[in-house]
Short mmCIF file of C-alpha atoms in Angstrom, two decimals:
data_model
loop_
_atom_site.label_atom_id
_atom_site.label_comp_id
_atom_site.label_asym_id
_atom_site.label_seq_id
_atom_site.Cartn_x
_atom_site.Cartn_y
_atom_site.Cartn_z
CA ALA J 1 9.32 23.99 -21.27
CA LEU J 2 7.71 21.82 -23.89
CA THR J 3 9.84 21.25 -26.95
CA ASP J 4 7.87 22.56 -29.89
CA ILE J 5 7.77 19.86 -32.56
CA ARG J 6 7.85 21.49 -35.95
CA LEU J 7 7.28 19.60 -39.16
CA ASP J 8 10.09 21.43 -40.90
CA ALA J 9 10.80 18.53 -43.22
CA LEU J 10 7.28 18.74 -44.59
CA ASP J 11 7.77 22.41 -45.41
CA LYS J 12 10.19 21.43 -48.11
CA ALA J 13 8.59 21.57 -51.51
CA ARG J 14 9.86 18.16 -52.53
CA GLU J 15 8.29 16.28 -49.63
CA VAL J 16 5.05 18.20 -49.91
CA ASP J 17 4.87 17.20 -53.57
CA ILE J 18 5.39 13.55 -52.58
CA LEU J 19 2.50 13.72 -50.14
CA ARG J 20 0.21 15.38 -52.65
CA GLU J 21 1.12 12.82 -55.28
CA THR J 22 0.27 10.03 -52.83
CA VAL J 23 -3.11 11.56 -52.05
CA ASN J 24 -3.90 11.99 -55.75
CA ARG J 25 -2.91 8.40 -56.41
CA LEU J 26 -5.21 7.23 -53.62
CA LYS J 27 -8.14 9.19 -55.02
CA HIS J 28 -7.61 7.71 -58.47
CA GLU J 29 -7.28 4.23 -57.00
CA ASN J 30 -10.55 4.57 -55.09
CA LYS J 31 -12.36 5.68 -58.25
CA GLN J 32 -11.06 2.66 -60.11
CA LEU J 33 -12.11 0.28 -57.34
CA LYS J 34 -15.57 1.84 -57.13
CA SER J 35 -15.94 1.32 -60.84
CA ASP J 36 -14.93 -2.32 -60.45
CA MET J 37 -17.45 -2.82 -57.65
CA SER J 38 -20.27 -1.22 -59.65
CA ARG J 39 -19.53 -3.56 -62.56
CA LEU J 40 -19.63 -6.49 -60.15
CA LEU J 41 -23.05 -5.41 -58.91
CA ALA J 42 -24.24 -4.81 -62.46
CA GLY J 43 -23.34 -8.39 -63.37
CA ARG J 44 -25.72 -9.54 -60.64
CA GLY J 45 -28.60 -7.39 -61.88
CA SER J 46 -28.11 -4.51 -59.49
CA ARG J 47 -26.94 -1.83 -61.91
CA ALA J 48 -29.78 0.57 -61.15
CA SER J 49 -29.17 0.71 -57.42
CA SER J 50 -25.39 0.78 -57.68
CA GLN J 51 -25.32 3.66 -60.14
CA ALA J 52 -27.35 5.74 -57.72
CA SER J 53 -24.64 5.59 -55.06
CA ILE J 54 -21.37 4.80 -56.88
CA PRO J 55 -19.94 7.08 -59.57
CA MET J 56 -19.08 5.28 -62.80
CA LEU J 57 -15.91 5.74 -64.79
CA GLY J 58 -15.55 5.43 -68.51
CA ASP J 59 -14.97 1.97 -69.91
CA GLU J 60 -11.67 3.09 -71.33
CA GLU J 61 -10.16 3.63 -67.85
CA PRO J 62 -8.16 0.71 -66.42
CA VAL J 63 -9.38 -1.24 -63.41
CA TYR J 64 -6.93 -3.07 -61.16
CA GLU J 65 -7.42 -6.80 -60.80
CA ALA J 66 -6.08 -9.09 -58.12
CA PRO J 67 -2.47 -9.94 -59.00
CA PRO J 68 -1.83 -13.48 -60.27
CA SER J 69 -0.23 -16.02 -58.00
CA SER J 70 1.34 -19.39 -58.58
CA ALA J 71 0.29 -20.61 -55.14
CA SER J 72 -2.84 -22.30 -56.44
CA GLY J 73 -4.46 -22.74 -59.77
CA SER J 74 -7.87 -22.39 -58.16
CA TYR J 75 -7.26 -18.66 -57.58
CA SER J 76 -7.61 -16.76 -60.82
CA SER J 77 -7.04 -13.01 -60.75
CA LYS J 78 -9.33 -12.63 -63.77
CA ARG J 79 -13.05 -12.73 -63.12
CA SER J 80 -15.06 -14.50 -65.79
CA SER J 81 -18.29 -13.05 -64.37
CA GLY J 82 -19.42 -10.70 -61.62
CA CYS J 83 -20.62 -13.57 -59.41
CA ASN J 84 -17.42 -15.50 -58.71
CA SER J 85 -15.42 -12.85 -56.84
CA VAL J 86 -15.28 -11.39 -53.35
CA LYS J 87 -14.41 -7.85 -52.32
CA VAL J 88 -11.27 -7.34 -50.22
CA THR J 89 -10.94 -4.32 -47.94
CA VAL J 90 -8.57 -3.01 -45.28
CA ASN J 91 -10.33 -1.87 -42.12
CA VAL J 92 -8.35 1.03 -40.67
CA ASP J 93 -9.12 0.38 -37.01
CA LEU J 94 -6.63 2.17 -34.74
CA ARG J 95 -7.32 -0.35 -31.95
CA GLY J 96 -5.44 -3.14 -33.69
CA THR J 97 -8.14 -5.75 -33.04
CA ILE J 98 -10.38 -7.82 -35.31
CA SER J 99 -13.92 -6.67 -34.59
CA ASN J 100 -17.40 -7.46 -35.86
CA ALA J 101 -18.36 -3.80 -35.44
CA ILE J 102 -17.60 -2.42 -38.91
CA CYS J 103 -17.61 1.28 -39.72
CA PRO J 104 -17.85 1.88 -43.51
CA ASP J 105 -15.84 5.09 -43.14
CA ASN J 106 -12.88 3.01 -41.90
CA GLU J 107 -12.81 0.67 -44.89
CA ILE J 108 -10.57 0.95 -47.94
CA ILE J 109 -11.33 -1.27 -50.94
CA ILE J 110 -8.10 -2.76 -52.28
CA GLY J 111 -9.47 -5.15 -54.91
CA PHE J 112 -11.27 -8.41 -55.62
CA LEU J 113 -10.32 -12.08 -55.46
CA ALA J 114 -11.78 -15.06 -57.27
CA ILE J 115 -13.75 -17.43 -55.05
CA PRO J 116 -11.53 -20.46 -54.36
CA GLY J 117 -12.42 -24.03 -55.14
CA LYS J 118 -13.24 -26.60 -52.51
CA GLU J 119 -9.69 -27.97 -52.63
CA ALA J 120 -8.01 -24.66 -51.66
CA ASN J 121 -6.58 -24.32 -48.15
CA TRP J 122 -6.13 -21.35 -45.81
CA GLU J 123 -2.42 -20.93 -46.49
CA GLU J 124 -3.16 -20.43 -50.17
CA LEU J 125 -5.85 -17.86 -49.38
CA ASP J 126 -3.41 -16.08 -47.04
CA GLN J 127 -0.92 -15.75 -49.87
CA GLN J 128 -3.53 -14.39 -52.26
CA ILE J 129 -4.76 -11.78 -49.79
CA PHE J 130 -1.27 -10.69 -48.75
CA THR J 131 -0.26 -10.42 -52.41
CA LEU J 132 -3.27 -8.21 -53.10
CA PHE J 133 -2.43 -5.98 -50.14
CA GLU J 134 1.22 -5.78 -51.16
CA ALA J 135 0.21 -4.73 -54.68
CA TYR J 136 -2.07 -2.04 -53.24
CA ILE J 137 0.70 -0.64 -51.03
CA ALA J 138 3.07 -0.64 -54.02
CA ARG J 139 0.59 1.49 -55.97
CA ILE J 140 0.02 4.12 -53.27
CA ASP J 141 3.61 4.11 -51.96
CA PRO J 142 5.95 3.08 -54.79
CA ASP J 143 9.00 4.60 -53.07
CA HIS J 144 8.32 2.84 -49.75
CA HIS J 145 8.13 6.01 -47.66
CA LEU J 146 5.27 4.83 -45.45
CA GLY J 147 7.01 1.74 -44.05
CA LEU J 148 4.10 -0.71 -44.38
CA HIS J 149 4.78 -4.42 -44.94
CA CYS J 150 2.04 -6.94 -45.65
CA THR J 151 3.49 -9.80 -43.60
CA GLU J 152 4.21 -7.58 -40.57
CA SER J 153 1.36 -5.06 -40.67
CA VAL J 154 -1.61 -7.45 -41.08
CA ILE J 155 -2.91 -9.15 -37.92
CA GLY J 156 -5.61 -11.16 -39.70
CA TYR J 157 -8.82 -10.94 -41.68
CA GLN J 158 -12.51 -11.55 -41.23
CA MET J 159 -15.14 -13.10 -43.52
CA GLY J 160 -18.61 -12.87 -42.01
CA ASP J 161 -18.51 -14.83 -38.76
CA VAL J 162 -15.21 -16.53 -39.61
CA VAL J 163 -11.95 -14.96 -38.40
CA ARG J 164 -8.51 -15.91 -39.68
CA GLU J 165 -5.99 -14.55 -37.19
CA LYS J 166 -2.28 -14.66 -37.93
CA GLY J 167 -0.58 -17.34 -35.88
CA ALA J 168 -3.86 -18.91 -34.74
CA GLN J 169 -5.35 -22.27 -35.68
CA SER J 170 -7.09 -22.42 -39.05
CA PRO J 171 -10.92 -22.31 -39.10
CA ALA J 172 -12.70 -25.64 -39.34
CA GLN J 173 -14.30 -24.79 -42.67
CA VAL J 174 -12.26 -24.55 -45.86
CA PRO J 175 -12.15 -21.18 -47.70
CA GLY J 176 -14.42 -22.43 -50.48
CA GLU J 177 -17.19 -23.04 -47.95
CA VAL J 178 -16.82 -19.63 -46.31
CA LEU J 179 -16.40 -17.29 -49.27
CA LEU J 180 -19.58 -16.45 -51.17
CA PRO J 181 -20.28 -13.74 -53.78
CA THR J 182 -21.83 -11.61 -51.02
CA THR J 183 -18.84 -12.04 -48.69
CA THR J 184 -16.38 -9.24 -47.94
CA VAL J 185 -12.87 -10.11 -46.78
CA ARG J 186 -11.83 -7.47 -44.25
CA MET J 187 -8.16 -7.18 -43.33
CA PHE J 188 -7.04 -5.61 -40.05
CA LEU J 189 -3.71 -3.96 -39.27
CA ARG J 190 -1.63 -3.59 -36.13
CA GLY J 191 -2.62 -0.72 -33.87
CA ALA J 192 -2.78 0.42 -30.26
CA ALA J 193 -3.20 -3.14 -28.92
CA GLN J 194 0.23 -4.03 -30.32
CA HIS J 195 1.73 -0.58 -29.53
CA ALA J 196 2.19 -0.27 -33.30
CA VAL J 197 1.22 2.44 -35.79
CA ASP J 198 0.49 0.48 -38.99
CA SER J 199 -3.21 1.38 -39.04
CA LEU J 200 -2.34 4.98 -38.18
CA VAL J 201 0.11 5.13 -41.09
CA LEU J 202 -2.54 4.03 -43.58
CA GLU J 203 -5.10 6.38 -42.04
CA CYS J 204 -3.10 9.60 -42.33
CA LEU J 205 -0.41 8.63 -44.91
CA PHE J 206 2.56 9.88 -42.89
CA PRO J 207 5.74 7.76 -42.66
CA ARG J 208 6.00 5.23 -39.85
CA THR J 209 9.23 6.72 -38.47
CA MET J 210 7.68 10.19 -38.15
CA LEU J 211 4.56 8.90 -36.37
CA GLU J 212 6.62 6.78 -34.00
CA GLN J 213 8.77 9.79 -33.10
CA LEU J 214 5.75 12.01 -32.49
CA LEU J 215 4.05 9.40 -30.31
CA LYS J 216 7.22 8.76 -28.34
CA PHE J 217 7.52 12.47 -27.63
CA LEU J 218 3.83 12.82 -26.78
CA LEU J 219 3.83 9.87 -24.38
CA SER J 220 6.93 11.24 -22.70
CA HIS J 221 6.17 14.97 -22.52
CA ARG J 222 2.35 14.82 -22.66
CA ARG J 223 2.06 17.99 -24.76
CA LEU J 224 2.69 18.26 -28.47
CA VAL J 225 2.52 21.15 -30.93
CA LEU J 226 2.41 20.54 -34.68
CA SER J 227 3.39 23.60 -36.67
CA GLY J 228 4.11 24.11 -40.35
CA ALA J 229 2.83 25.38 -43.67
CA THR J 230 -0.86 25.12 -44.54
CA GLY J 231 -2.15 22.22 -46.60
CA ILE J 232 0.26 19.52 -45.41
CA GLY J 233 -2.23 17.55 -43.29
CA LYS J 234 -1.52 18.87 -39.77
CA SER J 235 -5.17 18.93 -38.70
CA ASN J 236 -5.86 15.35 -39.76
CA LEU J 237 -2.56 14.22 -38.24
CA ALA J 238 -3.41 15.91 -34.93
CA ARG J 239 -6.88 14.32 -34.84
CA GLN J 240 -5.60 10.86 -35.67
CA LEU J 241 -2.81 11.11 -33.09
CA ALA J 242 -5.36 12.13 -30.46
CA ALA J 243 -7.71 9.28 -31.45
CA TYR J 244 -4.88 6.71 -31.40
CA LEU J 245 -3.61 7.95 -28.04
CA SER J 246 -7.08 7.79 -26.50
CA VAL J 247 -7.30 4.12 -27.44
CA ARG J 248 -3.76 3.53 -26.24
CA ILE J 249 -4.48 4.87 -22.72
CA GLY J 250 -7.81 3.07 -22.51
CA ILE J 251 -10.47 5.71 -23.12
CA ASP J 252 -12.99 5.84 -25.96
CA ARG J 253 -11.60 7.38 -29.15
CA ASN J 254 -14.78 9.45 -29.33
CA GLY J 255 -13.89 10.81 -25.90
CA VAL J 256 -11.19 13.14 -27.24
CA VAL J 257 -12.03 16.65 -26.02
CA ASP J 258 -11.93 19.07 -28.94
CA VAL J 259 -11.34 22.59 -27.60
CA LYS J 260 -12.06 25.50 -29.93
CA ILE J 261 -10.06 28.69 -29.44
CA PRO J 262 -12.22 31.66 -30.47
CA GLU J 263 -10.80 34.20 -32.89
CA ASP J 264 -12.97 37.07 -31.70
CA THR J 265 -11.95 39.44 -28.93
CA SER J 266 -14.92 38.74 -26.65
CA ASP J 267 -13.77 38.57 -23.04
CA LYS J 268 -16.57 36.15 -22.13
CA SER J 269 -15.61 33.59 -24.76
CA ILE J 270 -11.94 33.73 -23.79
CA VAL J 271 -12.71 33.33 -20.09
CA LYS J 272 -14.99 30.37 -20.85
CA VAL J 273 -12.30 28.58 -22.86
CA GLU J 274 -9.69 29.38 -20.22
CA LYS J 275 -11.80 27.76 -17.50
CA GLN J 276 -12.51 24.75 -19.71
CA LEU J 277 -8.81 24.19 -20.35
CA GLU J 278 -7.86 24.62 -16.70
CA ASN J 279 -10.53 22.12 -15.60
CA LEU J 280 -9.36 19.58 -18.17
CA LEU J 281 -5.72 19.99 -17.19
CA ARG J 282 -6.52 19.63 -13.47
CA SER J 283 -8.96 16.75 -13.91
CA PRO J 284 -7.97 13.50 -12.14
CA ASP J 285 -9.45 11.48 -15.01
CA PRO J 286 -7.36 10.46 -18.05
CA ALA J 287 -8.07 12.71 -21.01
CA VAL J 288 -6.80 13.66 -24.44
CA VAL J 289 -7.30 17.32 -25.35
CA LEU J 290 -7.16 18.43 -28.97
CA ILE J 291 -6.71 22.10 -29.87
CA ASP J 292 -6.83 22.31 -33.63
CA ASN J 293 -5.79 25.30 -35.72
CA ILE J 294 -4.84 27.74 -32.96
CA PRO J 295 -5.13 31.30 -34.32
CA ARG J 296 -1.79 33.07 -34.37
CA HIS J 297 -2.94 35.88 -32.10
CA ARG J 298 -4.18 33.31 -29.56
CA ILE J 299 -0.95 31.34 -29.18
CA ALA J 300 0.22 33.49 -26.26
CA PHE J 301 -3.14 32.93 -24.55
CA VAL J 302 -2.91 29.14 -24.89
CA SER J 303 0.69 29.24 -23.68
CA SER J 304 -0.28 31.20 -20.58
CA VAL J 305 -3.05 28.71 -19.69
CA PHE J 306 -0.69 25.75 -19.95
CA SER J 307 1.96 27.57 -17.94
CA SER J 308 -0.50 28.29 -15.12
CA VAL J 309 -1.33 24.61 -14.55
CA GLU J 310 1.34 22.28 -13.25
CA LEU J 311 1.55 19.00 -15.15
CA SER J 312 0.66 16.13 -12.85
CA HIS J 313 2.52 12.88 -13.42
CA ASP J 314 -0.13 10.89 -11.54
CA VAL J 315 -2.85 11.44 -14.17
CA GLU J 316 -2.68 10.66 -17.88
CA ASN J 317 -3.66 13.97 -19.45
CA TYR J 318 -2.36 14.66 -22.95
CA GLU J 319 -2.66 17.70 -25.21
CA VAL J 320 -2.24 17.76 -28.99
CA ASN J 321 -2.09 21.23 -30.55
CA ASN J 322 -1.86 22.45 -34.11
CA SER J 323 -1.14 25.88 -35.60
CA ASP J 324 -0.08 27.29 -38.95
CA GLY J 325 2.94 29.36 -39.81
CA ALA J 326 6.67 29.53 -39.31
CA ARG J 327 8.75 29.31 -36.17
CA SER J 328 9.47 33.01 -35.75
CA ASN J 329 8.45 34.93 -32.61
CA ARG J 330 6.22 32.20 -31.24
CA PRO J 331 5.96 31.54 -27.49
CA ALA J 332 6.41 27.94 -26.39
CA ILE J 333 3.62 26.04 -24.70
CA SER J 334 5.26 25.05 -21.46
CA LYS J 335 4.45 22.89 -18.46
#
């Protein structure tokens, strides 16, 4: 029988409060960074268009600047105007690769850096960017619960057509020739390609150790149930685990099959879902099946479907399930 993973630790009020505080801190941070970006655009004569899409904050609210560094005097963390800085983001790509295909929904703005002078080298720019990322992590995770480290988590960064990959040879151009006011520096974190969870940690804001344990169990047993109190992020965690796993086993992350369990008592709808699940479980093709928010009165039904299909070890089929509530009187989803 499948061991039913329960997020009991998250049911504790103290840890739930920590998670909520982290989310609130992230929301406030994003507002501050949006305000900073709108002021940057306003300095270049684009206030009208930026105000239409970016909410403004009051001038009395603080805006984070890039932290100062002694690595080079050419990098000032204070911007004298809106035209001598570049935006720095973290691209939360679960693949763990540096890609030119950028999805805005995957980007997190962490701050701005002053454009370096012609004499600055790549090592100095590395230090500035890592310092900015480290300061951002310290703001969203002051107690170091997430387990992210700038020097270990970052695999490199991209600026237009130029890529600076950790451990690789430096680009031919110097940073001052690459970075322009319109340039965005995009950092990338370790992911499925490195069998690491750094990007997944930043995406769903769960501790590294917890995600590693869940993935280890899922890869071993192929079926995982997340259960716990409402409002602790189980649905997002289940979706991100399924997306990460799909990349890990070599299928498209958009290829995750999202199965909906109906709440009504219609025999036709139940039979249809039962056949869909059985076909997916018996399919010879690799697949990741996501069953989100299983209704309590349908848990026995889902359990019976899984029990009726023998788990094949020759095909990579994985199931991630999520339901609300406590442990009491709940049938296990077995092989």
